[in-house]
Structure formats: structure tokens, C-alpha cells
Amino acid sequence: MTLRIAEIFGPTIQGEGSLIGVPSLFVRAGGCDYRCSWCDSPHAVDSRFRHSWQEMTPEMVMARLEALSGGMPMMVSLSGGNPAIQDFGPLIARGRAAGYRFACETQGSVARSWFADLDLLVLSPKPPSSGERVDWAAFDACLAAAGSAPRMLKIVIFDEADLDWARAAAARYPALELVLQPGNPETDPSTPVDLAAMAERMRWLVAVTVGRGWLRPRLLPQLHVYIWGNMRGV
Ligand code: SF4
């Protein structure tokens, strides 16, 4: 059994969600069942990049993680692409036996039994600006598959329509931690990031949530974009 892997990198810090700032290794799965209009990881989605993905066994992935961390157990973030279209269960079992912890981010379109073995399942349903539609039955199945594993919602917001959608989506899951993140339309790794524009998008998000009395979500920028821009592998 092999996994399609777009990239493995770290140690670095998690730049998003409730693990923001936590030292982490990253395993980016190759392949996704969505085609979001603003996807910032086309190299892990688009089949034009398939030639750069590696077929790796869980043992090979684990060996790479141990080499990167110097054998020191740490947080491993599974991202993509959509990691849930592949079977990461054997890797998680192997890693946990060695003391590593695992978080996984997925849009919630495919439920996996190995969600229950995660230290954090980040469900990131995609708002209307993505051009995708959420299958809520599949999303609920993802939540159920995680069982008692910690779970949270993270929603990217580009505009008012996304905001309204996020509010309705979050209302379905009142007990879940909720993080909102301003959308980043600048995804070209070769173009310098406009930090002033990023700050403006963050100010807008604060104004339309906190400023209008919606106090439930935590609002976070993409910390890694502030630090490294849209560079890959950091
Ligand atoms: Fe990209 Fe994520 Fe959308 Fe897949 S779900 S296309 S990885 S943004």
C-alpha cells in the first residue's frame, strides 16, 4: 500500500487554525476531490503536477519524518490536497507508536475511520467563493468518524456572501471551536505578498464579525504567509 505524497517538509510552525505557532512537520497529500477557485496548493491538486508526486509507503513517510525531526517526536500535520481520499491510518498508527502526534485538515467530503486516531481533525468546509458545494451528509459523517478526537471548524472568508454562509454553517455545529481566516487571493509563490493588503483583509474580517456583534469565532491570519509569503515547503 502506498500514499501519493506531494511534499514532506519541516520542522516549521503551523501557520493556521488552533495549532497556530505549534512546531510541526507537514505531509502534503497529492490529489483532491475539489477544485476550489482560490486553492493555494494547486501543486497538490492539479494532475498537471502529478509527475512531481511520490508514491511512498507509510514506512518511507515515517522514515522521512524521523529524519526531518532528528527522531524527536512532534506534531505532524496532514494536509493536501485532500488527505482523506487516501488511507493515512497505517502512517498514523506507526507515528503514534513512536510518540508523534497527528493533525489533519480536510474539507469534510470523505469520512475515514482513522479520523478517530487524530489529535486534531480540522474540518474546513468551503464557502461559496470556492465554487464548490458542501455535502453536509458527508461532512456529518466526518464528524462522526472522529468520535471523541478533538475537532474544529476552520472557514476561509473572502466576501460578505462567504461570511453569511459561514455563520449559517457554524450554527449547525454550536459546540465546535470555530476559526475564521481571511482569504488570500495572492497564491503565486513567485510574487511577493502585499502585507498591507493582508492586514486590510484582517481588519475587514474583524469589522464584519466582532464589529457586528458576532463574537463566537476566533479570527486568525495565515501566520506563515506573513513570515514567508507564499513560498512552498516552509
Ligand atoms: Fe485546494 Fe483544499 Fe480546495 Fe482541495 S479542498 S482544491 S486542496 S483549497
mmCIF file with all atom_site columns, C-alpha atoms in Angstrom, residues 22-218:
data_model
loop_
_atom_site.group_PDB
_atom_site.id
_atom_site.type_symbol
_atom_site.label_atom_id
_atom_site.label_alt_id
_atom_site.label_comp_id
_atom_site.label_asym_id
_atom_site.label_entity_id
_atom_site.label_seq_id
_atom_site.pdbx_PDB_ins_code
_atom_site.Cartn_x
_atom_site.Cartn_y
_atom_site.Cartn_z
_atom_site.occupancy
_atom_site.B_iso_or_equiv
_atom_site.pdbx_formal_charge
_atom_site.auth_seq_id
_atom_site.auth_comp_id
_atom_site.auth_asym_id
_atom_site.auth_atom_id
_atom_site.pdbx_PDB_model_num
ATOM 1   C CA . VAL A 1 22  ? 2.997   24.915 17.150  1.00 0.00 ? 22  VAL A CA 1
ATOM 2   C CA . PRO A 1 23  ? 6.257   23.310 15.877  1.00 0.00 ? 23  PRO A CA 1
ATOM 3   C CA . SER A 1 24  ? 5.162   20.865 13.171  1.00 0.00 ? 24  SER A CA 1
ATOM 4   C CA . LEU A 1 25  ? 6.157   18.626 10.311  1.00 0.00 ? 25  LEU A CA 1
ATOM 5   C CA . PHE A 1 26  ? 3.948   18.668 7.224   1.00 0.00 ? 26  PHE A CA 1
ATOM 6   C CA . VAL A 1 27  ? 2.859   15.832 4.961   1.00 0.00 ? 27  VAL A CA 1
ATOM 7   C CA . ARG A 1 28  ? 1.020   17.204 1.935   1.00 0.00 ? 28  ARG A CA 1
ATOM 8   C CA . ALA A 1 29  ? -1.031  14.534 0.175   1.00 0.00 ? 29  ALA A CA 1
ATOM 9   C CA . GLY A 1 30  ? -1.313  14.615 -3.609  1.00 0.00 ? 30  GLY A CA 1
ATOM 10  C CA . GLY A 1 31  ? -4.813  14.708 -5.078  1.00 0.00 ? 31  GLY A CA 1
ATOM 11  C CA . CYS A 1 32  ? -8.111  16.379 -4.186  1.00 0.00 ? 32  CYS A CA 1
ATOM 12  C CA . ASP A 1 33  ? -11.779 15.781 -4.983  1.00 0.00 ? 33  ASP A CA 1
ATOM 13  C CA . TYR A 1 34  ? -12.400 19.581 -5.015  1.00 0.00 ? 34  TYR A CA 1
ATOM 14  C CA . ARG A 1 35  ? -11.215 22.322 -7.385  1.00 0.00 ? 35  ARG A CA 1
ATOM 15  C CA . CYS A 1 36  ? -11.556 25.497 -5.314  1.00 0.00 ? 36  CYS A CA 1
ATOM 16  C CA . SER A 1 37  ? -11.217 28.658 -7.397  1.00 0.00 ? 37  SER A CA 1
ATOM 17  C CA . TRP A 1 38  ? -8.688  30.130 -4.966  1.00 0.00 ? 38  TRP A CA 1
ATOM 18  C CA . CYS A 1 39  ? -6.799  26.966 -3.980  1.00 0.00 ? 39  CYS A CA 1
ATOM 19  C CA . ASP A 1 40  ? -3.337  27.878 -2.656  1.00 0.00 ? 40  ASP A CA 1
ATOM 20  C CA . SER A 1 41  ? -1.940  24.372 -3.184  1.00 0.00 ? 41  SER A CA 1
ATOM 21  C CA . PRO A 1 42  ? -2.516  23.576 -6.884  1.00 0.00 ? 42  PRO A CA 1
ATOM 22  C CA . HIS A 1 43  ? 0.743   21.609 -6.898  1.00 0.00 ? 43  HIS A CA 1
ATOM 23  C CA . ALA A 1 44  ? -1.004  19.110 -4.608  1.00 0.00 ? 44  ALA A CA 1
ATOM 24  C CA . VAL A 1 45  ? -4.301  19.104 -6.511  1.00 0.00 ? 45  VAL A CA 1
ATOM 25  C CA . ASP A 1 46  ? -3.859  19.548 -10.234 1.00 0.00 ? 46  ASP A CA 1
ATOM 26  C CA . SER A 1 47  ? -2.959  16.402 -12.173 1.00 0.00 ? 47  SER A CA 1
ATOM 27  C CA . ARG A 1 48  ? -0.518  18.544 -14.213 1.00 0.00 ? 48  ARG A CA 1
ATOM 28  C CA . PHE A 1 49  ? 1.750   18.265 -11.154 1.00 0.00 ? 49  PHE A CA 1
ATOM 29  C CA . ARG A 1 50  ? 1.216   14.532 -10.688 1.00 0.00 ? 50  ARG A CA 1
ATOM 30  C CA . HIS A 1 51  ? 4.673   13.784 -12.062 1.00 0.00 ? 51  HIS A CA 1
ATOM 31  C CA . SER A 1 52  ? 6.169   15.541 -9.018  1.00 0.00 ? 52  SER A CA 1
ATOM 32  C CA . TRP A 1 53  ? 4.190   13.445 -6.502  1.00 0.00 ? 53  TRP A CA 1
ATOM 33  C CA . GLN A 1 54  ? 5.910   10.459 -4.925  1.00 0.00 ? 54  GLN A CA 1
ATOM 34  C CA . GLU A 1 55  ? 4.428   7.042  -4.234  1.00 0.00 ? 55  GLU A CA 1
ATOM 35  C CA . MET A 1 56  ? 5.585   6.289  -0.698  1.00 0.00 ? 56  MET A CA 1
ATOM 36  C CA . THR A 1 57  ? 4.804   3.528  1.766   1.00 0.00 ? 57  THR A CA 1
ATOM 37  C CA . PRO A 1 58  ? 3.877   4.559  5.334   1.00 0.00 ? 58  PRO A CA 1
ATOM 38  C CA . GLU A 1 59  ? 7.316   3.271  6.371   1.00 0.00 ? 59  GLU A CA 1
ATOM 39  C CA . MET A 1 60  ? 9.008   5.589  3.862   1.00 0.00 ? 60  MET A CA 1
ATOM 40  C CA . VAL A 1 61  ? 6.970   8.581  5.038   1.00 0.00 ? 61  VAL A CA 1
ATOM 41  C CA . MET A 1 62  ? 7.747   7.779  8.670   1.00 0.00 ? 62  MET A CA 1
ATOM 42  C CA . ALA A 1 63  ? 11.450  7.445  7.922   1.00 0.00 ? 63  ALA A CA 1
ATOM 43  C CA . ARG A 1 64  ? 11.375  10.878 6.275   1.00 0.00 ? 64  ARG A CA 1
ATOM 44  C CA . LEU A 1 65  ? 9.568   12.413 9.263   1.00 0.00 ? 65  LEU A CA 1
ATOM 45  C CA . GLU A 1 66  ? 12.069  10.892 11.680  1.00 0.00 ? 66  GLU A CA 1
ATOM 46  C CA . ALA A 1 67  ? 14.952  12.194 9.577   1.00 0.00 ? 67  ALA A CA 1
ATOM 47  C CA . LEU A 1 68  ? 13.481  15.716 9.486   1.00 0.00 ? 68  LEU A CA 1
ATOM 48  C CA . SER A 1 69  ? 12.778  15.796 13.224  1.00 0.00 ? 69  SER A CA 1
ATOM 49  C CA . GLY A 1 70  ? 16.046  14.135 14.204  1.00 0.00 ? 70  GLY A CA 1
ATOM 50  C CA . GLY A 1 71  ? 13.997  11.348 15.764  1.00 0.00 ? 71  GLY A CA 1
ATOM 51  C CA . MET A 1 72  ? 12.295  13.783 18.147  1.00 0.00 ? 72  MET A CA 1
ATOM 52  C CA . PRO A 1 73  ? 8.531   13.123 18.257  1.00 0.00 ? 73  PRO A CA 1
ATOM 53  C CA . MET A 1 74  ? 6.466   16.189 17.344  1.00 0.00 ? 74  MET A CA 1
ATOM 54  C CA . MET A 1 75  ? 3.213   17.279 15.734  1.00 0.00 ? 75  MET A CA 1
ATOM 55  C CA . VAL A 1 76  ? 2.639   16.090 12.167  1.00 0.00 ? 76  VAL A CA 1
ATOM 56  C CA . SER A 1 77  ? 0.098   17.972 10.077  1.00 0.00 ? 77  SER A CA 1
ATOM 57  C CA . LEU A 1 78  ? -1.561  16.039 7.254   1.00 0.00 ? 78  LEU A CA 1
ATOM 58  C CA . SER A 1 79  ? -2.770  18.387 4.546   1.00 0.00 ? 79  SER A CA 1
ATOM 59  C CA . GLY A 1 80  ? -3.149  18.422 0.811   1.00 0.00 ? 80  GLY A CA 1
ATOM 60  C CA . GLY A 1 81  ? -4.881  18.176 -1.499  1.00 0.00 ? 81  GLY A CA 1
ATOM 61  C CA . ASN A 1 82  ? -7.380  16.196 0.496   1.00 0.00 ? 82  ASN A CA 1
ATOM 62  C CA . PRO A 1 83  ? -5.611  13.630 2.696   1.00 0.00 ? 83  PRO A CA 1
ATOM 63  C CA . ALA A 1 84  ? -8.955  11.914 3.339   1.00 0.00 ? 84  ALA A CA 1
ATOM 64  C CA . ILE A 1 85  ? -9.069  10.413 -0.145  1.00 0.00 ? 85  ILE A CA 1
ATOM 65  C CA . GLN A 1 86  ? -6.137  8.222  0.896   1.00 0.00 ? 86  GLN A CA 1
ATOM 66  C CA . ASP A 1 87  ? -5.571  5.773  3.766   1.00 0.00 ? 87  ASP A CA 1
ATOM 67  C CA . PHE A 1 88  ? -3.310  7.507  6.285   1.00 0.00 ? 88  PHE A CA 1
ATOM 68  C CA . GLY A 1 89  ? -4.318  5.050  9.051   1.00 0.00 ? 89  GLY A CA 1
ATOM 69  C CA . PRO A 1 90  ? -1.145  2.921  8.890   1.00 0.00 ? 90  PRO A CA 1
ATOM 70  C CA . LEU A 1 91  ? 1.102   6.015  8.953   1.00 0.00 ? 91  LEU A CA 1
ATOM 71  C CA . ILE A 1 92  ? -0.758  7.447  11.955  1.00 0.00 ? 92  ILE A CA 1
ATOM 72  C CA . ALA A 1 93  ? -0.538  4.134  13.812  1.00 0.00 ? 93  ALA A CA 1
ATOM 73  C CA . ARG A 1 94  ? 3.196   3.902  13.132  1.00 0.00 ? 94  ARG A CA 1
ATOM 74  C CA . GLY A 1 95  ? 3.810   7.529  14.071  1.00 0.00 ? 95  GLY A CA 1
ATOM 75  C CA . ARG A 1 96  ? 1.779   7.428  17.268  1.00 0.00 ? 96  ARG A CA 1
ATOM 76  C CA . ALA A 1 97  ? 3.661   4.320  18.381  1.00 0.00 ? 97  ALA A CA 1
ATOM 77  C CA . ALA A 1 98  ? 6.836   6.401  18.076  1.00 0.00 ? 98  ALA A CA 1
ATOM 78  C CA . GLY A 1 99  ? 5.334   9.311  20.038  1.00 0.00 ? 99  GLY A CA 1
ATOM 79  C CA . TYR A 1 100 ? 4.353   11.604 17.144  1.00 0.00 ? 100 TYR A CA 1
ATOM 80  C CA . ARG A 1 101 ? 1.002   13.398 17.204  1.00 0.00 ? 101 ARG A CA 1
ATOM 81  C CA . PHE A 1 102 ? -1.173  13.950 14.157  1.00 0.00 ? 102 PHE A CA 1
ATOM 82  C CA . ALA A 1 103 ? -3.492  16.696 12.977  1.00 0.00 ? 103 ALA A CA 1
ATOM 83  C CA . CYS A 1 104 ? -5.355  16.506 9.679   1.00 0.00 ? 104 CYS A CA 1
ATOM 84  C CA . GLU A 1 105 ? -7.041  19.213 7.655   1.00 0.00 ? 105 GLU A CA 1
ATOM 85  C CA . THR A 1 106 ? -9.739  18.230 5.190   1.00 0.00 ? 106 THR A CA 1
ATOM 86  C CA . GLN A 1 107 ? -12.800 19.841 3.666   1.00 0.00 ? 107 GLN A CA 1
ATOM 87  C CA . GLY A 1 108 ? -15.035 17.115 5.105   1.00 0.00 ? 108 GLY A CA 1
ATOM 88  C CA . SER A 1 109 ? -16.091 15.378 1.907   1.00 0.00 ? 109 SER A CA 1
ATOM 89  C CA . VAL A 1 110 ? -14.804 11.858 2.745   1.00 0.00 ? 110 VAL A CA 1
ATOM 90  C CA . ALA A 1 111 ? -15.075 10.192 6.160   1.00 0.00 ? 111 ALA A CA 1
ATOM 91  C CA . ARG A 1 112 ? -12.262 7.932  7.353   1.00 0.00 ? 112 ARG A CA 1
ATOM 92  C CA . SER A 1 113 ? -12.082 5.616  10.374  1.00 0.00 ? 113 SER A CA 1
ATOM 93  C CA . TRP A 1 114 ? -8.566  6.926  11.092  1.00 0.00 ? 114 TRP A CA 1
ATOM 94  C CA . PHE A 1 115 ? -10.010 10.341 11.971  1.00 0.00 ? 115 PHE A CA 1
ATOM 95  C CA . ALA A 1 116 ? -10.627 8.804  15.423  1.00 0.00 ? 116 ALA A CA 1
ATOM 96  C CA . ASP A 1 117 ? -6.866  8.351  15.892  1.00 0.00 ? 117 ASP A CA 1
ATOM 97  C CA . LEU A 1 118 ? -6.046  12.030 15.304  1.00 0.00 ? 118 LEU A CA 1
ATOM 98  C CA . ASP A 1 119 ? -5.008  14.540 17.926  1.00 0.00 ? 119 ASP A CA 1
ATOM 99  C CA . LEU A 1 120 ? -6.966  17.147 15.968  1.00 0.00 ? 120 LEU A CA 1
ATOM 100 C CA . LEU A 1 121 ? -9.318  16.969 12.991  1.00 0.00 ? 121 LEU A CA 1
ATOM 101 C CA . VAL A 1 122 ? -9.618  20.348 11.285  1.00 0.00 ? 122 VAL A CA 1
ATOM 102 C CA . LEU A 1 123 ? -12.727 20.430 9.115   1.00 0.00 ? 123 LEU A CA 1
ATOM 103 C CA . SER A 1 124 ? -12.588 23.251 6.617   1.00 0.00 ? 124 SER A CA 1
ATOM 104 C CA . PRO A 1 125 ? -15.877 23.450 4.690   1.00 0.00 ? 125 PRO A CA 1
ATOM 105 C CA . LYS A 1 126 ? -15.504 25.605 1.601   1.00 0.00 ? 126 LYS A CA 1
ATOM 106 C CA . PRO A 1 127 ? -17.668 28.748 1.253   1.00 0.00 ? 127 PRO A CA 1
ATOM 107 C CA . PRO A 1 128 ? -19.433 29.872 -1.963  1.00 0.00 ? 128 PRO A CA 1
ATOM 108 C CA . SER A 1 129 ? -16.427 31.827 -3.311  1.00 0.00 ? 129 SER A CA 1
ATOM 109 C CA . SER A 1 130 ? -14.623 28.477 -3.746  1.00 0.00 ? 130 SER A CA 1
ATOM 110 C CA . GLY A 1 131 ? -17.101 27.397 -6.434  1.00 0.00 ? 131 GLY A CA 1
ATOM 111 C CA . GLU A 1 132 ? -17.633 24.108 -4.536  1.00 0.00 ? 132 GLU A CA 1
ATOM 112 C CA . ARG A 1 133 ? -20.707 22.920 -2.639  1.00 0.00 ? 133 ARG A CA 1
ATOM 113 C CA . VAL A 1 134 ? -20.561 21.153 0.709   1.00 0.00 ? 134 VAL A CA 1
ATOM 114 C CA . ASP A 1 135 ? -22.249 17.763 1.034   1.00 0.00 ? 135 ASP A CA 1
ATOM 115 C CA . TRP A 1 136 ? -23.449 18.118 4.642   1.00 0.00 ? 136 TRP A CA 1
ATOM 116 C CA . ALA A 1 137 ? -24.266 14.424 4.979   1.00 0.00 ? 137 ALA A CA 1
ATOM 117 C CA . ALA A 1 138 ? -20.636 13.598 4.135   1.00 0.00 ? 138 ALA A CA 1
ATOM 118 C CA . PHE A 1 139 ? -19.479 16.368 6.444   1.00 0.00 ? 139 PHE A CA 1
ATOM 119 C CA . ASP A 1 140 ? -21.532 14.979 9.333   1.00 0.00 ? 140 ASP A CA 1
ATOM 120 C CA . ALA A 1 141 ? -20.088 11.531 8.620   1.00 0.00 ? 141 ALA A CA 1
ATOM 121 C CA . CYS A 1 142 ? -16.587 13.017 9.028   1.00 0.00 ? 142 CYS A CA 1
ATOM 122 C CA . LEU A 1 143 ? -17.508 14.455 12.412  1.00 0.00 ? 143 LEU A CA 1
ATOM 123 C CA . ALA A 1 144 ? -18.997 11.141 13.490  1.00 0.00 ? 144 ALA A CA 1
ATOM 124 C CA . ALA A 1 145 ? -15.932 9.200  12.282  1.00 0.00 ? 145 ALA A CA 1
ATOM 125 C CA . ALA A 1 146 ? -13.688 11.325 14.510  1.00 0.00 ? 146 ALA A CA 1
ATOM 126 C CA . GLY A 1 147 ? -15.603 10.097 17.586  1.00 0.00 ? 147 GLY A CA 1
ATOM 127 C CA . SER A 1 148 ? -14.032 11.622 20.681  1.00 0.00 ? 148 SER A CA 1
ATOM 128 C CA . ALA A 1 149 ? -10.977 13.005 18.846  1.00 0.00 ? 149 ALA A CA 1
ATOM 129 C CA . PRO A 1 150 ? -10.714 16.813 19.109  1.00 0.00 ? 150 PRO A CA 1
ATOM 130 C CA . ARG A 1 151 ? -12.387 18.513 16.145  1.00 0.00 ? 151 ARG A CA 1
ATOM 131 C CA . MET A 1 152 ? -12.688 22.088 14.984  1.00 0.00 ? 152 MET A CA 1
ATOM 132 C CA . LEU A 1 153 ? -14.076 24.173 12.144  1.00 0.00 ? 153 LEU A CA 1
ATOM 133 C CA . LYS A 1 154 ? -11.927 26.490 10.068  1.00 0.00 ? 154 LYS A CA 1
ATOM 134 C CA . ILE A 1 155 ? -13.570 28.601 7.372   1.00 0.00 ? 155 ILE A CA 1
ATOM 135 C CA . VAL A 1 156 ? -11.866 30.907 4.885   1.00 0.00 ? 156 VAL A CA 1
ATOM 136 C CA . ILE A 1 157 ? -13.744 34.145 4.203   1.00 0.00 ? 157 ILE A CA 1
ATOM 137 C CA . PHE A 1 158 ? -13.352 36.173 1.011   1.00 0.00 ? 158 PHE A CA 1
ATOM 138 C CA . ASP A 1 159 ? -16.524 38.284 0.972   1.00 0.00 ? 159 ASP A CA 1
ATOM 139 C CA . GLU A 1 160 ? -19.890 39.023 2.575   1.00 0.00 ? 160 GLU A CA 1
ATOM 140 C CA . ALA A 1 161 ? -21.531 36.023 0.908   1.00 0.00 ? 161 ALA A CA 1
ATOM 141 C CA . ASP A 1 162 ? -18.886 33.750 2.470   1.00 0.00 ? 162 ASP A CA 1
ATOM 142 C CA . LEU A 1 163 ? -19.465 35.405 5.830   1.00 0.00 ? 163 LEU A CA 1
ATOM 143 C CA . ASP A 1 164 ? -23.240 34.808 5.735   1.00 0.00 ? 164 ASP A CA 1
ATOM 144 C CA . TRP A 1 165 ? -22.627 31.217 4.661   1.00 0.00 ? 165 TRP A CA 1
ATOM 145 C CA . ALA A 1 166 ? -20.073 30.669 7.442   1.00 0.00 ? 166 ALA A CA 1
ATOM 146 C CA . ARG A 1 167 ? -22.478 31.964 10.048  1.00 0.00 ? 167 ARG A CA 1
ATOM 147 C CA . ALA A 1 168 ? -25.163 29.531 8.923   1.00 0.00 ? 168 ALA A CA 1
ATOM 148 C CA . ALA A 1 169 ? -22.666 26.652 8.647   1.00 0.00 ? 169 ALA A CA 1
ATOM 149 C CA . ALA A 1 170 ? -21.227 27.328 12.100  1.00 0.00 ? 170 ALA A CA 1
ATOM 150 C CA . ALA A 1 171 ? -24.723 27.431 13.590  1.00 0.00 ? 171 ALA A CA 1
ATOM 151 C CA . ARG A 1 172 ? -25.102 23.762 12.629  1.00 0.00 ? 172 ARG A CA 1
ATOM 152 C CA . TYR A 1 173 ? -22.238 22.906 14.993  1.00 0.00 ? 173 TYR A CA 1
ATOM 153 C CA . PRO A 1 174 ? -22.568 25.143 18.055  1.00 0.00 ? 174 PRO A CA 1
ATOM 154 C CA . ALA A 1 175 ? -20.213 23.062 20.198  1.00 0.00 ? 175 ALA A CA 1
ATOM 155 C CA . LEU A 1 176 ? -17.232 23.133 17.819  1.00 0.00 ? 176 LEU A CA 1
ATOM 156 C CA . GLU A 1 177 ? -14.359 25.563 18.099  1.00 0.00 ? 177 GLU A CA 1
ATOM 157 C CA . LEU A 1 178 ? -14.591 27.963 15.144  1.00 0.00 ? 178 LEU A CA 1
ATOM 158 C CA . VAL A 1 179 ? -11.735 29.809 13.445  1.00 0.00 ? 179 VAL A CA 1
ATOM 159 C CA . LEU A 1 180 ? -12.257 32.243 10.574  1.00 0.00 ? 180 LEU A CA 1
ATOM 160 C CA . GLN A 1 181 ? -9.401  33.207 8.309   1.00 0.00 ? 181 GLN A CA 1
ATOM 161 C CA . PRO A 1 182 ? -9.370  35.956 5.683   1.00 0.00 ? 182 PRO A CA 1
ATOM 162 C CA . GLY A 1 183 ? -8.984  34.575 2.175   1.00 0.00 ? 183 GLY A CA 1
ATOM 163 C CA . ASN A 1 184 ? -5.695  35.072 0.386   1.00 0.00 ? 184 ASN A CA 1
ATOM 164 C CA . PRO A 1 185 ? -6.158  35.841 -3.321  1.00 0.00 ? 185 PRO A CA 1
ATOM 165 C CA . GLU A 1 186 ? -2.376  36.073 -3.808  1.00 0.00 ? 186 GLU A CA 1
ATOM 166 C CA . THR A 1 187 ? -1.253  32.476 -4.185  1.00 0.00 ? 187 THR A CA 1
ATOM 167 C CA . ASP A 1 188 ? 1.558   32.725 -6.724  1.00 0.00 ? 188 ASP A CA 1
ATOM 168 C CA . PRO A 1 189 ? 4.735   31.621 -4.881  1.00 0.00 ? 189 PRO A CA 1
ATOM 169 C CA . SER A 1 190 ? 6.893   33.771 -7.182  1.00 0.00 ? 190 SER A CA 1
ATOM 170 C CA . THR A 1 191 ? 5.034   37.027 -6.367  1.00 0.00 ? 191 THR A CA 1
ATOM 171 C CA . PRO A 1 192 ? 5.845   38.986 -3.190  1.00 0.00 ? 192 PRO A CA 1
ATOM 172 C CA . VAL A 1 193 ? 2.932   39.131 -0.771  1.00 0.00 ? 193 VAL A CA 1
ATOM 173 C CA . ASP A 1 194 ? 1.271   42.511 -0.233  1.00 0.00 ? 194 ASP A CA 1
ATOM 174 C CA . LEU A 1 195 ? 1.404   42.687 3.574   1.00 0.00 ? 195 LEU A CA 1
ATOM 175 C CA . ALA A 1 196 ? -0.617  45.905 3.698   1.00 0.00 ? 196 ALA A CA 1
ATOM 176 C CA . ALA A 1 197 ? -3.415  44.212 1.742   1.00 0.00 ? 197 ALA A CA 1
ATOM 177 C CA . MET A 1 198 ? -3.257  41.196 4.090   1.00 0.00 ? 198 MET A CA 1
ATOM 178 C CA . ALA A 1 199 ? -3.605  43.469 7.102   1.00 0.00 ? 199 ALA A CA 1
ATOM 179 C CA . GLU A 1 200 ? -6.526  45.252 5.436   1.00 0.00 ? 200 GLU A CA 1
ATOM 180 C CA . ARG A 1 201 ? -8.311  41.925 4.829   1.00 0.00 ? 201 ARG A CA 1
ATOM 181 C CA . MET A 1 202 ? -7.794  41.034 8.511   1.00 0.00 ? 202 MET A CA 1
ATOM 182 C CA . ARG A 1 203 ? -9.157  44.421 9.618   1.00 0.00 ? 203 ARG A CA 1
ATOM 183 C CA . TRP A 1 204 ? -12.204 43.870 7.383   1.00 0.00 ? 204 TRP A CA 1
ATOM 184 C CA . LEU A 1 205 ? -12.831 40.452 8.938   1.00 0.00 ? 205 LEU A CA 1
ATOM 185 C CA . VAL A 1 206 ? -12.660 41.905 12.451  1.00 0.00 ? 206 VAL A CA 1
ATOM 186 C CA . ALA A 1 207 ? -15.060 44.687 11.441  1.00 0.00 ? 207 ALA A CA 1
ATOM 187 C CA . VAL A 1 208 ? -17.680 42.382 9.914   1.00 0.00 ? 208 VAL A CA 1
ATOM 188 C CA . THR A 1 209 ? -17.603 39.846 12.777  1.00 0.00 ? 209 THR A CA 1
ATOM 189 C CA . VAL A 1 210 ? -16.647 41.432 16.093  1.00 0.00 ? 210 VAL A CA 1
ATOM 190 C CA . GLY A 1 211 ? -17.802 44.824 14.820  1.00 0.00 ? 211 GLY A CA 1
ATOM 191 C CA . ARG A 1 212 ? -21.283 43.412 14.160  1.00 0.00 ? 212 ARG A CA 1
ATOM 192 C CA . GLY A 1 213 ? -21.505 41.517 17.412  1.00 0.00 ? 213 GLY A CA 1
ATOM 193 C CA . TRP A 1 214 ? -20.562 38.012 16.196  1.00 0.00 ? 214 TRP A CA 1
ATOM 194 C CA . LEU A 1 215 ? -18.175 37.038 18.962  1.00 0.00 ? 215 LEU A CA 1
ATOM 195 C CA . ARG A 1 216 ? -18.000 33.260 18.595  1.00 0.00 ? 216 ARG A CA 1
ATOM 196 C CA . PRO A 1 217 ? -15.211 32.795 16.025  1.00 0.00 ? 217 PRO A CA 1
ATOM 197 C CA . ARG A 1 218 ? -11.528 33.190 16.686  1.00 0.00 ? 218 ARG A CA 1
#
